[in-house]
mmCIF file of C-alpha atoms in Angstrom:
data_model
loop_
_atom_site.group_PDB
_atom_site.id
_atom_site.type_symbol
_atom_site.label_atom_id
_atom_site.label_comp_id
_atom_site.label_asym_id
_atom_site.label_seq_id
_atom_site.Cartn_x
_atom_site.Cartn_y
_atom_site.Cartn_z
ATOM 1 C CA UNK A 179 -32.718 22.177 -36.741
ATOM 2 C CA UNK A 180 -35.514 21.401 -39.213
ATOM 3 C CA UNK A 181 -39.060 20.675 -38.060
ATOM 4 C CA UNK A 182 -39.065 17.038 -39.257
ATOM 5 C CA UNK A 183 -35.958 16.243 -37.215
ATOM 6 C CA UNK A 184 -37.503 17.926 -34.167
ATOM 7 C CA UNK A 185 -40.705 15.891 -34.627
ATOM 8 C CA UNK A 186 -38.762 12.615 -34.873
ATOM 9 C CA UNK A 187 -36.751 13.388 -31.735
ATOM 10 C CA UNK A 188 -39.879 14.434 -29.814
ATOM 11 C CA UNK A 189 -41.705 11.233 -30.816
ATOM 12 C CA UNK A 190 -38.743 9.157 -29.662
ATOM 13 C CA UNK A 191 -38.622 11.025 -26.358
ATOM 14 C CA UNK A 192 -42.366 10.811 -25.655
ATOM 15 C CA UNK A 193 -42.790 7.142 -26.625
ATOM 16 C CA UNK A 194 -39.566 6.047 -24.933
ATOM 17 C CA UNK A 195 -40.427 7.769 -21.647
ATOM 18 C CA UNK A 196 -43.901 6.244 -21.794
ATOM 19 C CA UNK A 197 -42.225 2.851 -22.158
ATOM 20 C CA UNK A 198 -39.837 3.521 -19.262
ATOM 21 C CA UNK A 199 -42.754 3.869 -16.871
ATOM 22 C CA UNK A 200 -45.274 1.449 -18.388
ATOM 23 C CA UNK A 201 -44.074 -2.135 -18.865
ATOM 24 C CA UNK A 202 -47.362 -3.245 -20.465
ATOM 25 C CA UNK A 203 -47.017 -0.491 -23.088
ATOM 26 C CA UNK A 204 -43.368 -1.435 -23.636
ATOM 27 C CA UNK A 205 -44.197 -5.125 -24.141
ATOM 28 C CA UNK A 206 -47.111 -4.321 -26.433
ATOM 29 C CA UNK A 207 -45.028 -2.308 -28.900
ATOM 30 C CA UNK A 208 -41.520 -3.818 -28.757
ATOM 31 C CA UNK A 209 -40.135 -5.862 -31.654
ATOM 32 C CA UNK A 210 -41.057 -9.478 -30.894
ATOM 33 C CA UNK A 211 -40.810 -12.134 -33.591
ATOM 34 C CA UNK A 212 -43.589 -14.341 -32.208
ATOM 35 C CA UNK A 213 -46.060 -11.460 -32.011
ATOM 36 C CA UNK A 214 -45.113 -10.084 -35.431
ATOM 37 C CA UNK A 215 -45.555 -13.468 -37.067
ATOM 38 C CA UNK A 216 -48.934 -13.690 -35.325
ATOM 39 C CA UNK A 217 -50.030 -10.541 -37.158
ATOM 40 C CA UNK A 218 -48.853 -7.599 -35.030
ATOM 41 C CA UNK A 219 -46.820 -5.892 -37.768
ATOM 42 C CA UNK A 220 -47.177 -2.496 -36.045
ATOM 43 C CA UNK A 221 -44.325 -3.624 -33.801
ATOM 44 C CA UNK A 222 -41.931 -3.406 -36.753
ATOM 45 C CA UNK A 223 -42.358 0.391 -36.628
ATOM 46 C CA UNK A 224 -43.367 1.105 -33.023
ATOM 47 C CA UNK A 225 -40.342 -0.715 -31.584
ATOM 48 C CA UNK A 226 -38.058 1.859 -33.220
ATOM 49 C CA UNK A 227 -39.453 4.564 -30.926
ATOM 50 C CA UNK A 228 -38.834 2.602 -27.717
ATOM 51 C CA UNK A 229 -35.487 2.494 -25.904
ATOM 52 C CA UNK A 230 -33.973 0.451 -23.102
ATOM 53 C CA UNK A 231 -32.917 3.422 -20.963
ATOM 54 C CA UNK A 232 -31.968 7.092 -21.101
ATOM 55 C CA UNK A 233 -28.407 6.295 -22.222
ATOM 56 C CA UNK A 234 -29.669 4.241 -25.160
ATOM 57 C CA UNK A 235 -32.105 6.998 -26.092
ATOM 58 C CA UNK A 236 -29.495 9.755 -25.779
ATOM 59 C CA UNK A 237 -26.906 7.948 -27.915
ATOM 60 C CA UNK A 238 -29.371 7.366 -30.761
ATOM 61 C CA UNK A 239 -30.782 10.896 -30.689
ATOM 62 C CA UNK A 240 -27.336 12.477 -30.425
ATOM 63 C CA UNK A 241 -26.099 10.489 -33.449
ATOM 64 C CA UNK A 242 -29.226 11.460 -35.376
ATOM 65 C CA UNK A 243 -28.778 15.122 -34.403
ATOM 66 C CA UNK A 244 -25.178 15.069 -35.649
ATOM 67 C CA UNK A 245 -25.771 13.447 -39.061
ATOM 68 C CA UNK A 246 -29.313 14.431 -40.049
ATOM 69 C CA UNK A 247 -28.216 17.947 -41.158
ATOM 70 C CA UNK A 248 -25.844 16.420 -43.746
ATOM 71 C CA UNK A 249 -28.662 14.392 -45.312
ATOM 72 C CA UNK A 250 -31.067 17.341 -45.151
ATOM 73 C CA UNK A 251 -28.525 19.683 -46.757
ATOM 74 C CA UNK A 252 -27.939 17.378 -49.722
ATOM 75 C CA UNK A 253 -31.369 15.770 -50.179
ATOM 76 C CA UNK A 254 -33.886 18.098 -48.512
ATOM 77 C CA UNK A 255 -36.160 17.613 -45.490
ATOM 78 C CA UNK A 256 -38.720 15.337 -47.141
ATOM 79 C CA UNK A 257 -36.067 12.991 -48.524
ATOM 80 C CA UNK A 258 -34.414 12.926 -45.100
ATOM 81 C CA UNK A 259 -37.724 11.690 -43.678
ATOM 82 C CA UNK A 260 -37.899 9.017 -46.400
ATOM 83 C CA UNK A 261 -34.361 7.891 -45.566
ATOM 84 C CA UNK A 262 -35.174 7.741 -41.838
ATOM 85 C CA UNK A 263 -38.438 5.813 -42.183
ATOM 86 C CA UNK A 264 -37.147 3.664 -45.045
ATOM 87 C CA UNK A 265 -34.060 2.686 -43.048
ATOM 88 C CA UNK A 266 -36.280 1.877 -40.073
ATOM 89 C CA UNK A 267 -38.322 -0.511 -42.254
ATOM 90 C CA UNK A 268 -35.218 -2.038 -43.861
ATOM 91 C CA UNK A 269 -33.793 -2.679 -40.391
ATOM 92 C CA UNK A 270 -36.967 -4.359 -39.179
ATOM 93 C CA UNK A 271 -37.343 -6.444 -42.352
ATOM 94 C CA UNK A 272 -33.760 -7.703 -42.222
ATOM 95 C CA UNK A 273 -34.166 -8.534 -38.525
ATOM 96 C CA UNK A 274 -37.357 -10.441 -39.295
ATOM 97 C CA UNK A 275 -35.619 -12.270 -42.147
ATOM 98 C CA UNK A 276 -32.616 -13.331 -40.082
ATOM 99 C CA UNK A 277 -34.512 -14.184 -36.879
ATOM 100 C CA UNK A 278 -37.833 -15.442 -38.296
ATOM 101 C CA UNK A 279 -37.573 -18.809 -36.546
ATOM 102 C CA UNK A 280 -36.547 -17.386 -33.163
ATOM 103 C CA UNK A 281 -40.010 -16.657 -31.807
ATOM 104 C CA UNK A 282 -38.637 -15.245 -28.543
ATOM 105 C CA UNK A 283 -36.364 -12.661 -30.232
ATOM 106 C CA UNK A 284 -37.000 -9.114 -28.957
ATOM 107 C CA UNK A 285 -35.505 -5.750 -29.894
ATOM 108 C CA UNK A 286 -36.117 -2.039 -29.432
ATOM 109 C CA UNK A 287 -34.507 1.236 -30.441
ATOM 110 C CA UNK A 288 -34.087 3.695 -33.293
ATOM 111 C CA UNK A 289 -30.649 2.320 -34.172
ATOM 112 C CA UNK A 290 -31.694 0.937 -37.577
ATOM 113 C CA UNK A 291 -33.177 4.250 -38.704
ATOM 114 C CA UNK A 292 -30.294 6.243 -37.237
ATOM 115 C CA UNK A 293 -27.676 3.992 -38.845
ATOM 116 C CA UNK A 294 -29.448 4.516 -42.183
ATOM 117 C CA UNK A 295 -29.138 8.285 -41.772
ATOM 118 C CA UNK A 296 -25.487 7.860 -40.749
ATOM 119 C CA UNK A 297 -24.690 5.714 -43.816
ATOM 120 C CA UNK A 298 -26.566 8.115 -46.080
ATOM 121 C CA UNK A 299 -24.521 11.018 -44.697
ATOM 122 C CA UNK A 300 -21.287 9.082 -45.235
ATOM 123 C CA UNK A 301 -22.293 8.284 -48.824
ATOM 124 C CA UNK A 302 -23.148 11.922 -49.488
ATOM 125 C CA UNK A 303 -20.035 13.331 -47.808
ATOM 126 C CA UNK A 304 -17.472 10.501 -47.542
ATOM 127 C CA UNK A 305 -14.518 12.843 -47.021
ATOM 128 C CA UNK A 306 -15.864 14.304 -43.775
ATOM 129 C CA UNK A 307 -13.973 13.354 -40.620
ATOM 130 C CA UNK A 308 -15.420 11.813 -37.477
ATOM 131 C CA UNK A 309 -14.016 12.142 -33.974
ATOM 132 C CA UNK A 310 -14.636 9.160 -31.708
ATOM 133 C CA UNK A 311 -14.372 9.382 -27.928
ATOM 134 C CA UNK A 312 -11.702 6.674 -27.650
ATOM 135 C CA UNK A 313 -9.592 7.646 -30.699
ATOM 136 C CA UNK A 314 -7.792 11.029 -30.490
ATOM 137 C CA UNK A 315 -7.406 11.469 -34.265
ATOM 138 C CA UNK A 316 -10.036 12.162 -36.962
ATOM 139 C CA UNK A 317 -11.387 9.100 -38.798
ATOM 140 C CA UNK A 318 -12.522 9.409 -42.454
ATOM 141 C CA UNK A 319 -16.282 8.846 -42.561
ATOM 142 C CA UNK A 320 -16.112 6.066 -45.148
ATOM 143 C CA UNK A 321 -13.554 4.132 -43.056
ATOM 144 C CA UNK A 322 -15.831 4.378 -40.037
ATOM 145 C CA UNK A 323 -18.887 3.290 -42.064
ATOM 146 C CA UNK A 324 -17.208 0.237 -43.536
ATOM 147 C CA UNK A 325 -15.642 -0.718 -40.196
ATOM 148 C CA UNK A 326 -18.959 -0.316 -38.404
ATOM 149 C CA UNK A 327 -20.763 -2.666 -40.782
ATOM 150 C CA UNK A 328 -17.968 -5.241 -40.656
ATOM 151 C CA UNK A 329 -18.236 -5.114 -36.861
ATOM 152 C CA UNK A 330 -22.008 -5.580 -37.198
ATOM 153 C CA UNK A 331 -21.406 -8.730 -39.266
ATOM 154 C CA UNK A 332 -19.107 -9.991 -36.517
ATOM 155 C CA UNK A 333 -21.758 -9.210 -33.902
ATOM 156 C CA UNK A 334 -24.463 -11.001 -35.898
ATOM 157 C CA UNK A 335 -22.228 -14.069 -36.173
ATOM 158 C CA UNK A 336 -20.911 -14.056 -32.596
ATOM 159 C CA UNK A 337 -24.301 -13.420 -30.921
ATOM 160 C CA UNK A 338 -22.498 -12.560 -27.699
ATOM 161 C CA UNK A 339 -24.235 -9.290 -26.802
ATOM 162 C CA UNK A 340 -27.706 -7.712 -26.726
ATOM 163 C CA UNK A 341 -27.063 -5.204 -29.520
ATOM 164 C CA UNK A 342 -29.421 -5.348 -32.520
ATOM 165 C CA UNK A 343 -26.648 -5.678 -35.117
ATOM 166 C CA UNK A 344 -29.088 -6.977 -37.747
ATOM 167 C CA UNK A 345 -31.254 -3.851 -37.486
ATOM 168 C CA UNK A 346 -28.146 -1.659 -37.751
ATOM 169 C CA UNK A 347 -27.097 -3.442 -40.915
ATOM 170 C CA UNK A 348 -30.584 -3.352 -42.414
ATOM 171 C CA UNK A 349 -30.798 0.360 -41.668
ATOM 172 C CA UNK A 350 -27.452 0.977 -43.368
ATOM 173 C CA UNK A 351 -28.673 -0.905 -46.446
ATOM 174 C CA UNK A 352 -31.794 1.271 -46.444
ATOM 175 C CA UNK A 353 -29.782 4.471 -46.189
ATOM 176 C CA UNK A 354 -27.434 3.304 -48.935
ATOM 177 C CA UNK A 355 -30.146 2.234 -51.401
ATOM 178 C CA UNK A 356 -32.494 5.172 -50.817
ATOM 179 C CA UNK A 357 -29.701 7.728 -51.140
ATOM 180 C CA UNK A 358 -28.570 6.262 -54.465
ATOM 181 C CA UNK A 359 -32.168 6.166 -55.711
ATOM 182 C CA UNK A 360 -32.432 9.854 -54.850
ATOM 183 C CA UNK A 361 -29.009 10.746 -56.277
ATOM 184 C CA UNK A 362 -28.341 8.136 -59.023
ATOM 185 C CA UNK A 363 -25.559 10.239 -60.523
ATOM 186 C CA UNK A 364 -23.391 8.992 -57.666
ATOM 187 C CA UNK A 365 -23.037 5.724 -59.571
ATOM 188 C CA UNK A 366 -21.048 7.502 -62.261
ATOM 189 C CA UNK A 367 -19.640 10.527 -60.419
ATOM 190 C CA UNK A 368 -18.400 8.675 -57.329
ATOM 191 C CA UNK A 369 -18.324 5.056 -58.490
ATOM 192 C CA UNK A 370 -15.345 3.956 -56.386
ATOM 193 C CA UNK A 371 -16.883 5.180 -53.113
ATOM 194 C CA UNK A 372 -20.263 3.608 -53.915
ATOM 195 C CA UNK A 373 -18.565 0.264 -54.573
ATOM 196 C CA UNK A 374 -16.389 0.591 -51.450
ATOM 197 C CA UNK A 375 -19.371 1.282 -49.195
ATOM 198 C CA UNK A 376 -21.264 -1.608 -50.807
ATOM 199 C CA UNK A 377 -18.538 -4.144 -49.937
ATOM 200 C CA UNK A 378 -19.798 -4.958 -46.393
ATOM 201 C CA UNK A 379 -23.342 -5.378 -47.752
ATOM 202 C CA UNK A 380 -22.132 -7.873 -50.367
ATOM 203 C CA UNK A 381 -20.091 -9.724 -47.717
ATOM 204 C CA UNK A 382 -23.167 -10.029 -45.497
ATOM 205 C CA UNK A 383 -25.341 -11.621 -48.175
ATOM 206 C CA UNK A 384 -22.549 -13.921 -49.380
ATOM 207 C CA UNK A 385 -22.010 -15.143 -45.801
ATOM 208 C CA UNK A 386 -25.775 -15.594 -45.349
ATOM 209 C CA UNK A 387 -25.981 -17.549 -48.609
ATOM 210 C CA UNK A 388 -23.140 -19.765 -47.434
ATOM 211 C CA UNK A 389 -24.801 -20.318 -44.063
ATOM 212 C CA UNK A 390 -22.006 -18.587 -42.184
ATOM 213 C CA UNK A 391 -24.324 -16.379 -40.080
#
């Protein structure tokens, strides 16, 4: 495990556990539209190191642990860090864009950054197989990635749970864009897969333009 990944996991652990036991700290650094629009932009980053509970924290860190090595292998440790932080910012910006008038909207978790790393890994190695707990057969990574983002669009539209689907989607966009910027030859060497993985992103913005979200 590379040192940057270890540092990210440690920061998530330390800040999350601080938040578990200190509600004032948690409230001060969570993602909150009203506070961000009042000038507390630090929340757009700090909220990604807070988690709701140990299960939430474990799931995000486990997913990061599984997919970070793929990104590091292809892009290097520094570019992995750029993908992680860039996806975090993309997730927060998209959440702010979609919820800017909901001053009471709150969110926490590294899901945006982690989803960006996941989507980057899928873009870099689309033929890898994923094993999900509830499906006994391997799933091609690109099928999972596309399905996950389509489900996120459904979640953003339905608004019937407490999952930060907008941050997930923003993170995936960040991972997608930053990976292509780092490896632009993908546009010519793996054009079909790039287009395929871009389909949910195009659908999202078309639906937003049409007022369907």
